[in-house]
Coordinates of C-alpha atoms and ligand atoms in Angstrom, one line a residue:
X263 CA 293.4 55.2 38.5
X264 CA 290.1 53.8 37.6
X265 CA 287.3 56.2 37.1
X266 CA 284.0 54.6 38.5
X267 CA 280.6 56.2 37.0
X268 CA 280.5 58.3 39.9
X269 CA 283.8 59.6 39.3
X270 CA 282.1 60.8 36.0
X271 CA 278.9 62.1 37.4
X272 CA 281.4 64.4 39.8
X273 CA 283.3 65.2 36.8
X274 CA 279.6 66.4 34.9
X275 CA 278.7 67.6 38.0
X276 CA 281.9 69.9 38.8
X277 CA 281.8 70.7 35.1
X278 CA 277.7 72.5 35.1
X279 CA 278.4 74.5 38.0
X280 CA 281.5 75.9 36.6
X281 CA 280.0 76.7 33.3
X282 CA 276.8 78.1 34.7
X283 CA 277.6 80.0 37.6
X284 CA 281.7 81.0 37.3
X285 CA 282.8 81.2 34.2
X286 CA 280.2 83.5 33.0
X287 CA 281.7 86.1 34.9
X288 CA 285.0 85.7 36.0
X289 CA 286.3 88.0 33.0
X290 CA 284.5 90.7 35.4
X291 CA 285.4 89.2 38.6
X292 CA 288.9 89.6 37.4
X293 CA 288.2 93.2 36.5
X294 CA 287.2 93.6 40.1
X295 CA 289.8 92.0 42.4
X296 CA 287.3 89.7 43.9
X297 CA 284.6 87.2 43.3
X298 CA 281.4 86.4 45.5
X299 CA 282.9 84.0 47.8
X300 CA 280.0 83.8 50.0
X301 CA 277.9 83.2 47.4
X302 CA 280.0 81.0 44.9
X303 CA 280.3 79.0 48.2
X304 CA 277.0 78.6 49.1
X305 CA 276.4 77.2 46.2
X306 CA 279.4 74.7 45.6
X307 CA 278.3 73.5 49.5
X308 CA 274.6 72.6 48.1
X309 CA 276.0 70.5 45.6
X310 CA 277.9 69.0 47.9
X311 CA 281.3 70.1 46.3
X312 CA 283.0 71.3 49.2
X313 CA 283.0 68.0 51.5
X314 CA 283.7 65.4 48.8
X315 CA 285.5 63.2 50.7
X316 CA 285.0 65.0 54.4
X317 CA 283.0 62.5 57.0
X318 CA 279.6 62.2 55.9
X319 CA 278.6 62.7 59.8
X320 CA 279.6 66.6 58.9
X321 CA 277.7 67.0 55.9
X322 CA 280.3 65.8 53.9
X323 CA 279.9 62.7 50.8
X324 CA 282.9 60.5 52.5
X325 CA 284.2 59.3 49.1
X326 CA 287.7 58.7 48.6
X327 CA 290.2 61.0 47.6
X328 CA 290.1 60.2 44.1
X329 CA 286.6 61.8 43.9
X330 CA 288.3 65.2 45.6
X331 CA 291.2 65.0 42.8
X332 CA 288.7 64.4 40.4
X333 CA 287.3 68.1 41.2
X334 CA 290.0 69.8 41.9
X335 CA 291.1 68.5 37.8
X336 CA 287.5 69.8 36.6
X337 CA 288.0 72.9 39.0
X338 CA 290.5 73.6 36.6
X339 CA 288.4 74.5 33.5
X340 CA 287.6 77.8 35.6
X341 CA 288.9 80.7 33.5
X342 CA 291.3 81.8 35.7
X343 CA 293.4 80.8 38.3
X344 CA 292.3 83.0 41.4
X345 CA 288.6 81.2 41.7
X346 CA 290.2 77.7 42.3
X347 CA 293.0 78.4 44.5
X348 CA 290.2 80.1 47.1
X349 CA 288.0 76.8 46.6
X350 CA 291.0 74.7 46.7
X351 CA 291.9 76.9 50.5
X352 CA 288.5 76.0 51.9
X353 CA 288.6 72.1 50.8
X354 CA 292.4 70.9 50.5
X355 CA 294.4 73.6 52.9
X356 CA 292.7 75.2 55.8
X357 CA 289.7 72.0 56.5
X358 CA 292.0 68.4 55.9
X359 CA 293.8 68.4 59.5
X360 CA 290.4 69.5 60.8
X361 CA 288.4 66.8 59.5
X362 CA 291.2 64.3 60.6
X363 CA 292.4 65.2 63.9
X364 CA 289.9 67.8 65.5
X365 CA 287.1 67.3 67.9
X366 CA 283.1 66.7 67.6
X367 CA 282.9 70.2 68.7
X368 CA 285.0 72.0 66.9
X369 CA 284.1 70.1 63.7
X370 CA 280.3 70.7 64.7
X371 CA 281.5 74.4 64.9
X372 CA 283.6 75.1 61.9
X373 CA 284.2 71.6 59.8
X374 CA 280.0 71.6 59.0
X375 CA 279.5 75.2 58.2
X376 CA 282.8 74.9 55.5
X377 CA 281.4 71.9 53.8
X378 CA 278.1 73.7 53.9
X379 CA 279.4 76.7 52.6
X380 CA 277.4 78.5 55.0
X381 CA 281.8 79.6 56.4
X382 CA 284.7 80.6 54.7
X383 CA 288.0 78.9 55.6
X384 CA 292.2 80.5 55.4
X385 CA 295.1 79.0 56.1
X386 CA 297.2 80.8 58.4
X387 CA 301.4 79.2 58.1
X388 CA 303.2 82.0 56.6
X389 CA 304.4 85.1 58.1
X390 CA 307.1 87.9 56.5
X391 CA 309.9 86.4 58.0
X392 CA 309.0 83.2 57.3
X393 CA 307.5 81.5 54.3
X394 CA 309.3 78.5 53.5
X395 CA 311.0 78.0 56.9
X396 CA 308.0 77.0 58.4
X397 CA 309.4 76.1 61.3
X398 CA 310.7 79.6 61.8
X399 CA 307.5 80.9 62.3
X400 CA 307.1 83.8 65.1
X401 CA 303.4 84.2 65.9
X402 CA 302.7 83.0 69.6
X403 CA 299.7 81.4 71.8
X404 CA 300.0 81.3 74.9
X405 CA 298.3 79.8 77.6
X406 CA 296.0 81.8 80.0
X407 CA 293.7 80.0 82.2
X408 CA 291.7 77.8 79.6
X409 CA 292.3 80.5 76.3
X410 CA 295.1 81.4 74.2
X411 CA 296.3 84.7 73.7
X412 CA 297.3 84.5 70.1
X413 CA 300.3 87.7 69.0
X414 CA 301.5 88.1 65.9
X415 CA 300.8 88.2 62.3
X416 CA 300.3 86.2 58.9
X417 CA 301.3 87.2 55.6
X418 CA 299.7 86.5 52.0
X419 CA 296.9 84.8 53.3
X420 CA 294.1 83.7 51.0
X421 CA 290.5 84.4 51.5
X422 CA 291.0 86.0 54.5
X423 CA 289.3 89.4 53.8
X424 CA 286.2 87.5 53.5
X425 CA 286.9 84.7 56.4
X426 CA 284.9 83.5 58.7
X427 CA 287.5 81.6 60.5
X428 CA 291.1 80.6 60.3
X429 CA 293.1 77.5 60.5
X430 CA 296.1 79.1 62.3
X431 CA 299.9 77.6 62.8
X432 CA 301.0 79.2 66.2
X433 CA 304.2 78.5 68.7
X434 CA 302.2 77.3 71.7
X435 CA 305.6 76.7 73.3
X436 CA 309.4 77.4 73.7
X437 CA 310.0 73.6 72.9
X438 CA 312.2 72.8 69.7
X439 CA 310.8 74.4 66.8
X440 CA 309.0 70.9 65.2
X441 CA 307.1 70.0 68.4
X442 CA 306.1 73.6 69.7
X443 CA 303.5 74.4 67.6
X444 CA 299.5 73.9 67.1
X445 CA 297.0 74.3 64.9
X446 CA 294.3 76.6 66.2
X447 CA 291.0 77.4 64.5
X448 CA 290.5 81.0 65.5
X449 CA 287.1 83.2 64.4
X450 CA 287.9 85.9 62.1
X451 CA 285.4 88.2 64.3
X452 CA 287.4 87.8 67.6
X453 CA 288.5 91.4 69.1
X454 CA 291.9 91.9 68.1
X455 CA 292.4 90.5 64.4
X456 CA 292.5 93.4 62.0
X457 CA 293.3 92.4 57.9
X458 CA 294.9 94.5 56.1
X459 CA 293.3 95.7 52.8
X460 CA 294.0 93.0 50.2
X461 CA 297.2 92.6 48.1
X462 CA 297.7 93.7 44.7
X463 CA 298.6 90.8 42.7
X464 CA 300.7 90.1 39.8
X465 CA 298.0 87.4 38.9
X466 CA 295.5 85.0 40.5
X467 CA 293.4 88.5 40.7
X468 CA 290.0 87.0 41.4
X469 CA 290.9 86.1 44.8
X470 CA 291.6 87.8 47.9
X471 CA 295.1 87.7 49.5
X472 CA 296.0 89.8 52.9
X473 CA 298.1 90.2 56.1
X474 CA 296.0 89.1 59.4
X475 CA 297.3 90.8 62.6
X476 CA 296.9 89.2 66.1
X477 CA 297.2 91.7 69.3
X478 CA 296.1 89.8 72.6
X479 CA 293.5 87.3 70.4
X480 CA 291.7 85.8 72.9
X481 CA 290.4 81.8 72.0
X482 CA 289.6 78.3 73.8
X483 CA 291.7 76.1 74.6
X484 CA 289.4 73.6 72.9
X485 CA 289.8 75.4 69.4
X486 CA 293.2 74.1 69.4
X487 CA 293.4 70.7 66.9
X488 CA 294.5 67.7 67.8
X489 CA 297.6 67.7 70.9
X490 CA 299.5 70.2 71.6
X491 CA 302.2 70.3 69.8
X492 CA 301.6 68.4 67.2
X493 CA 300.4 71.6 64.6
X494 CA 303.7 71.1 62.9
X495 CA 303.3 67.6 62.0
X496 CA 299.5 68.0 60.8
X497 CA 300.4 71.4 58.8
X498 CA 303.2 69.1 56.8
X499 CA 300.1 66.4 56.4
X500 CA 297.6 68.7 55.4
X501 CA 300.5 70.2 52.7
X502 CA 300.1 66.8 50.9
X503 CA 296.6 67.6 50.0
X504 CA 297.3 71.1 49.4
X505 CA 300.2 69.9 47.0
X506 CA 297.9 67.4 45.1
X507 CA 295.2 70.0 44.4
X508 CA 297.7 72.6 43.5
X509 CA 298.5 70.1 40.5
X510 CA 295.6 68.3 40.0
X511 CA 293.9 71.8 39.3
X512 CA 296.2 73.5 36.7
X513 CA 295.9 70.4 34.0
X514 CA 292.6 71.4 32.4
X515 CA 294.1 74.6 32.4
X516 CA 297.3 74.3 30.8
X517 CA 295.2 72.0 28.2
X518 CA 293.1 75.1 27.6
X519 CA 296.5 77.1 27.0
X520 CA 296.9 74.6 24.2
X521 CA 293.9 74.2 22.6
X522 CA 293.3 77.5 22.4
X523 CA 296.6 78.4 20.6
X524 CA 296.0 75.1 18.8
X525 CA 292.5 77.2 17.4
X526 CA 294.8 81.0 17.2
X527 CA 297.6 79.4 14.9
X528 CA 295.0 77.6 12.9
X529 CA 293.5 81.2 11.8
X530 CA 296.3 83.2 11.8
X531 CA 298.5 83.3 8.5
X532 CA 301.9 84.7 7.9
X533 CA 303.7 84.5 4.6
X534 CA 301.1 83.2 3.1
X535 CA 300.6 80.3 5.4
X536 CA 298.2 79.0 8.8
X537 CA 300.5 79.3 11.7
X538 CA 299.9 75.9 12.6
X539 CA 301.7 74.3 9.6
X540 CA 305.0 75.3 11.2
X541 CA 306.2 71.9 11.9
X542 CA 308.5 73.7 14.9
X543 CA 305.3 75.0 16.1
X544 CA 302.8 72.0 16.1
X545 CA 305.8 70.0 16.8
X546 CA 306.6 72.2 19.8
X547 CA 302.4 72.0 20.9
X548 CA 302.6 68.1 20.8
X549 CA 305.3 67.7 23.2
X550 CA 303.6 70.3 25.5
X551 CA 300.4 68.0 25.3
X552 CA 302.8 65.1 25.9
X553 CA 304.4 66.6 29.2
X554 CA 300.7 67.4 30.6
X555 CA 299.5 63.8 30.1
X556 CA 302.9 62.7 32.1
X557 CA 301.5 65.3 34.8
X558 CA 298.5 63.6 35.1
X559 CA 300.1 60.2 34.9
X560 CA 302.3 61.8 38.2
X561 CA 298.7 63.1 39.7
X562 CA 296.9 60.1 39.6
X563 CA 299.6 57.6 40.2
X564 CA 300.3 59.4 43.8
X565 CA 296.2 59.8 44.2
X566 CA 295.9 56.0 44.2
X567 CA 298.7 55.6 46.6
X568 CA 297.2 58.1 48.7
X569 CA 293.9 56.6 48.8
X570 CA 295.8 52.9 49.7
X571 CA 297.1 55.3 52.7
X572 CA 300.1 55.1 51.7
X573 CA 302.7 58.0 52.7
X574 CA 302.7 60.4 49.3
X575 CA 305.0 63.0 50.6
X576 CA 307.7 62.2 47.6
X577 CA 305.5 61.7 45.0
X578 CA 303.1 65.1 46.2
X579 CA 306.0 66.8 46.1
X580 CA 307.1 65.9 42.6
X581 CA 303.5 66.6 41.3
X582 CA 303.8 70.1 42.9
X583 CA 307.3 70.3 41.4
X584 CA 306.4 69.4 38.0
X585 CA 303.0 71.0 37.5
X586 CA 305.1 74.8 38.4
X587 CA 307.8 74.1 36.1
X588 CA 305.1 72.9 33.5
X589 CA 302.6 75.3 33.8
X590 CA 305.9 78.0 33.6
X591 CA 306.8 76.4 30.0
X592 CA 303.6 75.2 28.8
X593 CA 302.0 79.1 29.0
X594 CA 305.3 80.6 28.0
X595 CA 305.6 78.8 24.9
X596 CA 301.8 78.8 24.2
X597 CA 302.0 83.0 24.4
X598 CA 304.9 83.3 22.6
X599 CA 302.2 82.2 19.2
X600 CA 299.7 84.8 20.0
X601 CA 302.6 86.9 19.1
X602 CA 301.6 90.7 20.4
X603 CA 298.2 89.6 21.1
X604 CA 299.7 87.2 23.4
X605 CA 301.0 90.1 25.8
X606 CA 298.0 91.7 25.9
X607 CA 296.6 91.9 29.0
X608 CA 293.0 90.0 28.7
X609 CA 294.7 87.3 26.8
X610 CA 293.3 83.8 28.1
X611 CA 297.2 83.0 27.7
X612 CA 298.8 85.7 29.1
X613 CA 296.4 85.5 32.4
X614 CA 297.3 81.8 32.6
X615 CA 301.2 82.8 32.3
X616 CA 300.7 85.2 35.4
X617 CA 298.2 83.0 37.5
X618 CA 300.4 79.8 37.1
X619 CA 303.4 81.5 37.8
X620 CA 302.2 81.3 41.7
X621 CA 302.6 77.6 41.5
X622 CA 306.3 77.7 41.7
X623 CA 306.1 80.0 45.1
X624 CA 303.1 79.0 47.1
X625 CA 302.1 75.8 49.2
X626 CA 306.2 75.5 49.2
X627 CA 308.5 76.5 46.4
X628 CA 310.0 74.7 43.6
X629 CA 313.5 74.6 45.8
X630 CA 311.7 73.2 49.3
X631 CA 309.9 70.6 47.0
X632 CA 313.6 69.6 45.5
X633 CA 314.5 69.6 49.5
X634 CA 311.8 66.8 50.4
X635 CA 312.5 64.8 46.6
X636 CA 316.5 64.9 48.0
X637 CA 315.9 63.9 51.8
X638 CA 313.0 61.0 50.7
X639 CA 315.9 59.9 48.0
X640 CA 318.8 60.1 51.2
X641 CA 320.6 62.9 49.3
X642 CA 320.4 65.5 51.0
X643 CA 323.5 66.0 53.1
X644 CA 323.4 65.1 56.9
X645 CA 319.7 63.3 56.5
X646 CA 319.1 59.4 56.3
X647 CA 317.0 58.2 54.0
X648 CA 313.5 58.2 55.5
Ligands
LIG816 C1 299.2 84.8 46.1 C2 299.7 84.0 47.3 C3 298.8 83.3 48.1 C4 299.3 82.7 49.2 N1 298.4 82.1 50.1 C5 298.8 81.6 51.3 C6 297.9 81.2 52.3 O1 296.7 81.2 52.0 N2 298.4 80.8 53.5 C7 299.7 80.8 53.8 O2 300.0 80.4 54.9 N3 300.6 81.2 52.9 C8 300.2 81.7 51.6 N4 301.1 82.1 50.7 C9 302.5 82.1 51.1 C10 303.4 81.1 50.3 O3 303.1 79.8 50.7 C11 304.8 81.6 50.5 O4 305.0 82.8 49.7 C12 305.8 80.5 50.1 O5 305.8 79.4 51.0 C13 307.3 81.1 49.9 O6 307.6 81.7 51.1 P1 308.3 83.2 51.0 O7 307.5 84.0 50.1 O8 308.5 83.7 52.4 O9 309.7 83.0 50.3 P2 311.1 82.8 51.0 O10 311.0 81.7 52.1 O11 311.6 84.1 51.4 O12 311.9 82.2 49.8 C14 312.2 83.0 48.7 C15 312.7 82.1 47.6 O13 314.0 81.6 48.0 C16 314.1 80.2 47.5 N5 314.4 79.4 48.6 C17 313.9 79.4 49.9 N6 314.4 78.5 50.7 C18 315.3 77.8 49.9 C19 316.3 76.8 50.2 N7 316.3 76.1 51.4 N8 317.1 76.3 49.2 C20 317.0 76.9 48.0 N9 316.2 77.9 47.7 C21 315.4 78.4 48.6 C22 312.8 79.9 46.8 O14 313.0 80.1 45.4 C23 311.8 80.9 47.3 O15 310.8 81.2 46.3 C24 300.7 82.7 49.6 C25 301.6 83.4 48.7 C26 301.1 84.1 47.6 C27 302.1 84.8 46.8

C-alpha cells in the first residue's frame, strides 16, 4: 500500500487524540469497567474520525478504505484493548451495511448522528444459542401492518449499555436460513428492549458488553436495510470490515508488547547479566517483530484489494486468523520475560495477554475463519471452490 501525505496527517491526527484525550486515563477507565463513550465519541466525530471513508453527503470524509485501516492501526496505540473494539463497533461493525445499502432516511436518521458522534452504534448477530452459526439465529421480526414486532434476544453485545441504536440481524421469515433474514436498525429507547447489566469480563474491561432483550419491539418497516431478506448476505459483507479492523488494530499493540519487554529485559539483570543479552530471548523478540511485520504485510495487501473492490473474504479472513493466533503468542511470550511482574495484574503485558485473547473468539472464531480459508481454497468437503 502506498501511504499518501494524507494518510500521514490521519496517522498524526489519530495519534494526538489518542494521546491527549484516552490514554491519559484508560489505566482508570479500566479500573471502572467503562469509559465515556458519549464523550470519547463526540470528540473522535469532531475530528472527523468516525466517518473516514463513510459518504461525505452524511458528514462523513469519503476517503478510501486505506485511510479507515490507517486508523484503526493508530487506534491501536490505545492502552488497552476495550477502547478500540467499541470505536471499531461504531465505524467497522454496526455502520458499513448502513452506509452501503440503507436509505436517505434512515441514513439521515442514524448513519449522520454515528459519524457525528452525537449516537452510539451495536451490532446485534449473536444470540446464546448461536454465535458462530449465524445462520442459526432465533430472534424474530415479524410483519404487522407497516412495523416489525421484533422477539428475542442478543448476547455479548458491545456498547449496548450505552446505545443509542442497534444494527440488528433478525429472521423476518420462515424462508431457508440464508435468505430469511434482515438487518434492522432498531432505537435502543423503544418500549420493550431491556439490557441486562453489563458483563464481567476476562479482559477488554474498558468497554461495555451485555445481553439486549426484545419482547413485542415495535419498529418501521422502513428501518429495515436494504431488501428483505438480504440481512444475511450484508451481515457476512459488513464482517469483512469488521475482520480487517480486528487486525489492523492489534499491530501497534502487539509492537508495544515488544518494545516494552525490549526496555524490561534491558534493565533487568540476573546472574550478573541484562536480560536482553540472552541470545534465546532477543533472538525469540526478533522473530515476534518478524511475524508482526508479516501481519501487516497480510493487512495491507487485502486493504488494497479491497479498495480495487475486489472480493477480500479469503484474505480478511486470514488477517483475522493470523492476527488471534499472533497476538495469543506474541503477548504470551513477551509476559513470560516480565517474569512474576508479568502476571501481575496492571502489567501493560499481562492486560494485552487477556484483551487480545478475544481476537480468537469474536467477529468469528479462529475455527469459522479456517472454515471460509478451506471453502475459498475448494477443501472443504461437499463445497466447490467459490
Ligand atoms: C467480549 C465480547 C464482545 C462481543 N461483541 C459482540 C457484538 O458486539 N455483537 C455480536 O453480535 N457478537 C459479539 N460477540 C460474540 C462473538 O462474536 C461470539 O462469541 C463468537 O462469534 C463465537 O460464538 P460463541 O461464543 O457462541 O461460540 P460457539 O459458536 O459456541 O463456539 C464455541 C467454540 O467452538 C469452536 N467452533 C465453533 N464452530 C466450529 C466449527 N464449525 N468447527 C470447529 N470448531 C468450531 C470455536 O473454537 C468456538 O470458539 C462478542 C463476544 C465477546 C466475548
Amino acid at each position: 500500500m502506498i501511504f499518501t501525505q494524507e494518510h500521514e496527517e490521519l496517522r498524526r491526527t489519530v495519534r494526538n487524540f489518542v494521546d491527549k484525550e484516552i490514554n491519559p486515563h484508560v489505566d482508570e477507565w479500566e479500573k471502572d469497567g467503562r469509559f465515556p463513550i458519549h464523550e470519547i465519541f463526540k470528540k473522535a466525530g469532531d475530528l472527523g474520525l468516525l466517518g473516514i471513508s463513510k459518504p461525505e453527503k452524511f458528514g462523513g470524509m469519503g476517503l478510501d478504505y486505506s485511510y479507515s485501516i490507517v486508523a484503526a492501526e493508530e487506534f491501536g496505540t490505545i492502552r488497552c484493548g476495550g477502547i478500540p473494539m467499541s470505536i471499531g463497533v461504531q465505524t467497522d461493525m454496526c455502520t458499513p451495511a448502513l452506509a452501503r445499502f440503507g436509505s436517505d432516511e434512515l441514513r439521515e436518521q442514524f448513519l449522520a448522528p454515528a459519524i457525528a458522534g452525537d449516537m452510539v452504534g451495536c451490532i446485534g448477530v449473536s444470540e446464546v444459542g448461536a454465535g458462530s452459526d449465524v445462520a442459526g439465529l432465533k430472534t424474530t421480526a415479524r410483519k404487522d401492518g407497516d412495523d416489525y414486532v421484533i422477539n428475542g434476544s442478543k448476547m455479548w453485545i458491545t456498547n449496548s449499555p450505552s446505545a443509542d441504536f442497534i444494527c440488528l440481524l433478525a429472521n423476518t421469515s420462515d424462508d431457508k436460513p440464508h435468505v430469511n433474514k434482515s438487518l434492522i436498525v432498531v432505537p435502543m429507547k423503544t418500549p420493550g428492549i431491556t439490557v441486562s447489566p453489563h458483563l464481567d469480563k476476562l479482559g477488554m474491561r474498558s468497554s461495555e458488553t451485555a445481553q439486549v432483550f426484545f419482547d413485542n419491539v415495535r419498529v418501521p418497516q422502513r428501518y429495515r436495510i436494504g431488501h428483505e431478506g438480504a440481512g444475511f448476505m450484508m451481515q457476512m459483507l459488513q464482517f469483512q470490515e469488521e475482520r480487517l479492523f480486528g487486525a489492523a488494530n492489534i499491530i501497534k499493540g502487539l509492537e508495544y508488547c515488544v518494545d516494552s519487554t525490549i526496555d524490561y529485559c534491558k534493565q533487568r539483570h540476573t546472574f550478573g547479566n541484562p536480560l536482553i543479552d540472552n541470545q534465546a530471548i532477543h533472538f525469540r523478540l526478533a522473530e515476534l517483530q518478524t511475524e508482526i511485520e508479516c501481519l501487516r504485510a497480510l493487512v495491507y495487501q487485502a486493504t488494497e484489494q479491497y479498495v480495487k473492490g475486489r472480493d477480500v473474504t479469503k484474505l480478511a479472513s486470514m488477517a483475522k486468523l493470523k492476527a488471534g493466533r499472533l497476538g495469543r503468542e506474541v503477548s504470551d511470550a513477551c509476559l513470560q520475560y516480565w517474569g512474576g511482574m508479568g502476571f501481575m495484574w496492571d502489567n501493560p503485558v499481562s492486560r494485552a495477554y487477556r484483551d487480545v485473547r478475544l481476537v480468537s473468539i469474536g467477529g468469528g472464531a479462529d475455527e469459522i475463519m479456517l472454515g471460509i480459508i478451506c471453502k475459498l481454497m475448494g477443501i472443504l468437503p461437499g463445497k466447490k471452490k467459490g
